[in-house]
Short mmCIF file of C-alpha atoms in Angstrom, two decimals:
data_model
loop_
_atom_site.label_atom_id
_atom_site.label_comp_id
_atom_site.label_asym_id
_atom_site.label_seq_id
_atom_site.Cartn_x
_atom_site.Cartn_y
_atom_site.Cartn_z
CA MET A 1 47.83 7.49 -27.62
CA LEU A 2 44.83 8.48 -29.71
CA GLN A 3 42.51 8.22 -26.70
CA GLU A 4 44.79 10.50 -24.65
CA THR A 5 44.83 13.07 -27.46
CA ALA A 6 41.02 12.98 -27.64
CA LYS A 7 40.79 13.47 -23.87
CA VAL A 8 43.12 16.47 -24.01
CA CYS A 9 41.11 18.00 -26.88
CA ILE A 10 37.86 17.55 -24.97
CA LEU A 11 39.36 19.13 -21.87
CA MET A 12 40.41 22.14 -23.93
CA MET A 13 36.89 22.71 -25.33
CA SER A 14 34.71 25.44 -23.93
CA PHE A 15 31.40 24.42 -22.42
CA ARG A 16 29.56 25.69 -25.50
CA GLU A 17 31.85 23.73 -27.81
CA MET A 18 31.38 20.64 -25.67
CA MET A 19 27.59 20.97 -25.90
CA GLU A 20 27.75 21.46 -29.67
CA TYR A 21 30.00 18.40 -29.98
CA LEU A 22 27.63 16.30 -27.87
CA ASP A 23 24.66 17.46 -29.94
CA GLU A 24 26.48 16.35 -33.10
CA VAL A 25 27.28 12.96 -31.56
CA ASN A 26 23.65 12.47 -30.50
CA GLU A 27 22.36 13.52 -33.92
CA LYS A 28 24.75 11.09 -35.62
CA ARG A 29 23.76 8.28 -33.23
CA SER A 30 20.10 9.07 -33.88
CA LYS A 31 20.57 8.79 -37.64
CA GLU A 32 22.51 5.53 -37.33
CA THR A 33 20.40 3.63 -34.80
CA HIS A 34 16.90 4.95 -35.48
CA LYS A 35 17.29 6.22 -39.02
CA HIS A 36 13.55 5.89 -39.84
CA GLY A 37 12.36 7.21 -36.49
CA THR A 38 11.35 5.96 -33.04
CA TYR A 39 8.25 4.15 -31.82
CA ILE A 40 7.19 4.04 -28.16
CA CYS A 41 4.07 2.35 -26.84
CA ALA A 42 2.59 1.41 -23.48
CA LYS A 43 1.48 -2.21 -23.19
CA VAL A 44 -1.87 -3.02 -21.58
CA SER A 45 -1.54 -5.27 -18.52
CA LYS A 46 -2.93 -8.82 -18.70
CA HIS A 47 -5.70 -7.97 -16.23
CA SER A 48 -6.80 -4.96 -18.29
CA GLN A 49 -6.49 -6.98 -21.51
CA ASN A 50 -8.97 -9.50 -20.11
CA GLU A 51 -11.42 -6.86 -18.86
CA LEU A 52 -11.37 -4.88 -22.11
CA ALA A 53 -11.70 -8.03 -24.23
CA GLN A 54 -14.76 -9.08 -22.19
CA CYS A 55 -16.35 -5.65 -22.72
CA VAL A 56 -15.63 -5.76 -26.45
CA LYS A 57 -17.21 -9.20 -26.69
CA LYS A 58 -20.31 -8.20 -24.66
CA MET A 59 -20.76 -5.11 -26.85
CA GLY A 60 -20.66 -7.26 -30.00
CA ILE A 61 -17.81 -5.31 -31.58
CA PRO A 62 -16.94 -7.07 -34.85
CA ASN A 63 -13.48 -8.28 -35.83
CA PRO A 64 -11.90 -7.61 -32.42
CA LEU A 65 -8.16 -7.52 -32.07
CA ASP A 66 -6.43 -10.21 -30.09
CA LYS A 67 -6.25 -8.80 -26.58
CA THR A 68 -2.46 -9.18 -26.53
CA GLU A 69 -2.29 -6.48 -29.23
CA TYR A 70 -3.86 -3.79 -27.03
CA HIS A 71 -1.48 -0.86 -26.59
CA ALA A 72 -1.36 2.93 -26.55
CA THR A 73 1.13 4.69 -28.77
CA ILE A 74 3.08 7.33 -26.87
CA THR A 75 5.51 8.38 -29.60
CA TYR A 76 5.58 7.76 -33.33
CA SER A 77 8.43 10.02 -34.34
CA ARG A 78 9.83 10.10 -37.85
CA LYS A 79 12.93 11.64 -36.30
CA GLY A 80 15.01 9.03 -34.52
CA VAL A 81 15.29 9.62 -30.79
CA PRO A 82 17.12 6.53 -29.45
CA GLN A 83 18.13 8.51 -26.37
CA ALA A 84 14.48 8.21 -25.27
CA LYS A 85 15.51 4.78 -23.94
CA GLU A 86 16.95 6.74 -21.02
CA TYR A 87 13.53 8.25 -20.22
CA GLN A 88 12.02 7.11 -16.92
CA PHE A 89 8.39 5.99 -17.13
CA ASN A 90 6.56 5.73 -13.83
CA LEU A 91 4.80 2.40 -14.22
CA PRO A 92 2.10 1.40 -13.98
CA ILE A 93 0.30 4.04 -16.03
CA THR A 94 -3.46 4.25 -15.54
CA ALA A 95 -6.24 5.44 -17.80
CA LYS A 96 -9.98 5.26 -18.18
CA ILE A 97 -12.07 5.12 -21.31
CA ASP A 98 -13.52 8.55 -22.03
CA ARG A 99 -15.34 7.83 -25.29
CA TRP A 100 -15.27 5.79 -28.49
CA LYS A 101 -14.08 7.22 -31.77
CA ILE A 102 -13.62 5.98 -35.32
CA PHE A 103 -10.26 6.49 -37.00
CA PRO A 104 -9.51 5.65 -40.64
CA SER A 105 -7.21 2.67 -41.05
CA GLN A 106 -4.30 2.41 -43.46
CA ASN A 107 -6.29 -0.03 -45.63
CA GLY A 108 -9.35 2.23 -45.90
CA LYS A 109 -11.46 0.48 -43.27
CA LYS A 110 -12.72 2.04 -40.06
CA CYS A 111 -10.97 1.47 -36.73
CA LEU A 112 -12.86 1.66 -33.46
CA VAL A 113 -10.69 3.09 -30.72
CA ALA A 114 -11.24 3.73 -27.04
CA ILE A 115 -10.13 7.31 -26.41
CA LEU A 116 -8.44 7.38 -23.03
CA GLU A 117 -8.37 9.94 -20.30
CA SER A 118 -4.81 9.75 -18.95
CA ASP A 119 -2.75 12.68 -17.79
CA GLU A 120 0.20 10.29 -17.54
CA LEU A 121 0.15 9.21 -21.21
CA GLU A 122 -0.25 12.83 -22.32
CA HIS A 123 2.60 13.91 -20.01
CA HIS A 124 4.95 11.24 -21.40
CA HIS A 125 4.04 12.12 -25.00
CA GLU A 126 4.73 15.85 -24.48
CA THR A 127 7.84 15.36 -22.36
CA ILE A 128 9.46 13.03 -24.90
CA LYS A 129 8.75 15.53 -27.69
CA LYS A 130 10.29 18.39 -25.70
CA ALA A 131 13.22 16.52 -24.13
CA TYR A 132 14.37 14.59 -27.19
CA GLY A 133 12.93 16.47 -30.15
CA ALA A 134 10.54 13.69 -31.16
CA THR A 135 8.08 14.57 -33.91
CA TYR A 136 4.38 13.78 -34.24
CA ASP A 137 2.40 13.79 -37.48
CA TYR A 138 -0.90 14.98 -36.03
CA ALA A 139 -2.01 18.31 -34.59
CA GLU A 140 -3.33 16.70 -31.44
CA TYR A 141 -2.38 13.61 -29.43
CA HIS A 142 -5.31 11.35 -28.50
CA PRO A 143 -4.19 8.52 -26.22
CA HIS A 144 -6.20 5.49 -27.30
CA VAL A 145 -6.41 1.73 -27.54
CA THR A 146 -7.64 0.28 -30.82
CA VAL A 147 -10.11 -2.59 -30.37
CA THR A 148 -10.81 -3.36 -34.06
CA TYR A 149 -9.35 -2.32 -37.41
CA ASP A 150 -12.50 -3.36 -39.29
CA TYR A 151 -15.55 -1.86 -37.57
CA GLY A 152 -17.64 -1.57 -40.72
CA ASP A 153 -20.35 1.09 -41.04
CA ARG A 154 -21.76 0.73 -37.53
CA GLU A 155 -22.63 3.59 -35.22
CA ILE A 156 -20.18 4.54 -32.50
CA PRO A 157 -21.10 2.68 -29.29
CA SER A 158 -22.82 4.74 -26.63
CA THR A 159 -21.77 2.46 -23.76
CA ILE A 160 -18.53 3.36 -22.00
CA PRO A 161 -17.08 0.40 -20.10
CA PRO A 162 -16.50 1.38 -16.45
CA ILE A 163 -13.06 -0.18 -16.31
CA ALA A 164 -9.62 1.15 -15.59
CA ILE A 165 -6.92 0.41 -18.14
CA THR A 166 -3.50 -0.26 -16.66
CA PHE A 167 -0.28 -0.20 -18.68
CA ASP A 168 2.52 -2.15 -17.04
CA ALA A 169 5.28 -2.09 -19.67
CA VAL A 170 6.71 0.23 -22.30
CA LYS A 171 8.28 -0.76 -25.61
CA ILE A 172 10.81 1.53 -27.34
CA GLU A 173 12.21 0.62 -30.74
CA ALA A 174 13.54 2.00 -33.98
CA LEU A 175 10.85 2.50 -36.61
CA ASP A 176 11.01 -0.14 -39.30
CA ALA A 177 9.80 1.26 -42.61
CA ASP A 178 8.22 -2.12 -43.47
CA LYS A 179 6.45 -2.81 -40.15
CA ASP A 180 2.76 -2.21 -39.44
CA TYR A 181 2.69 -0.34 -36.12
CA THR A 182 -1.06 -0.59 -35.80
CA LYS A 183 -0.36 -4.00 -34.27
CA GLY A 184 1.13 -3.63 -30.81
CA LYS A 185 3.47 -6.62 -30.90
#
């Protein structure tokens, strides 16, 4: 009986009221299932993991990450957007290394990251922000793969590996306030 009453009430709503109701439902679901936010990353394919790891080793980059941790963050939103699970990624996603850059790490050390040239990663980042209201803490999105979280005081490498980076999977999950998202697992 209660379900029939709900159906009748929904049928009697105007389109605007229906949209407002659905927005409220989505906002409530967002707060319940991804209350700390949403994290989305693209996972580097095994072939690209191997190629990048070989380059990192040849270049003598200290304290390299395990190649299985290579990933590119697409969304790190402090606002929960669980509905992003419905988003369609066109896999595989391709990228090439544009340059190296040093980012500060959470523990005060220097990270060496490969800044990527990828219209696809940038498109997914922007589309998810616009379509689902995801947030981003930085003024600019730089698609990248971190290769070490402890680079020391070395100069930025001048050699750019001539390899393509392929991403063959995407991970979407609720942010966990206690998890370190610098690791791609």
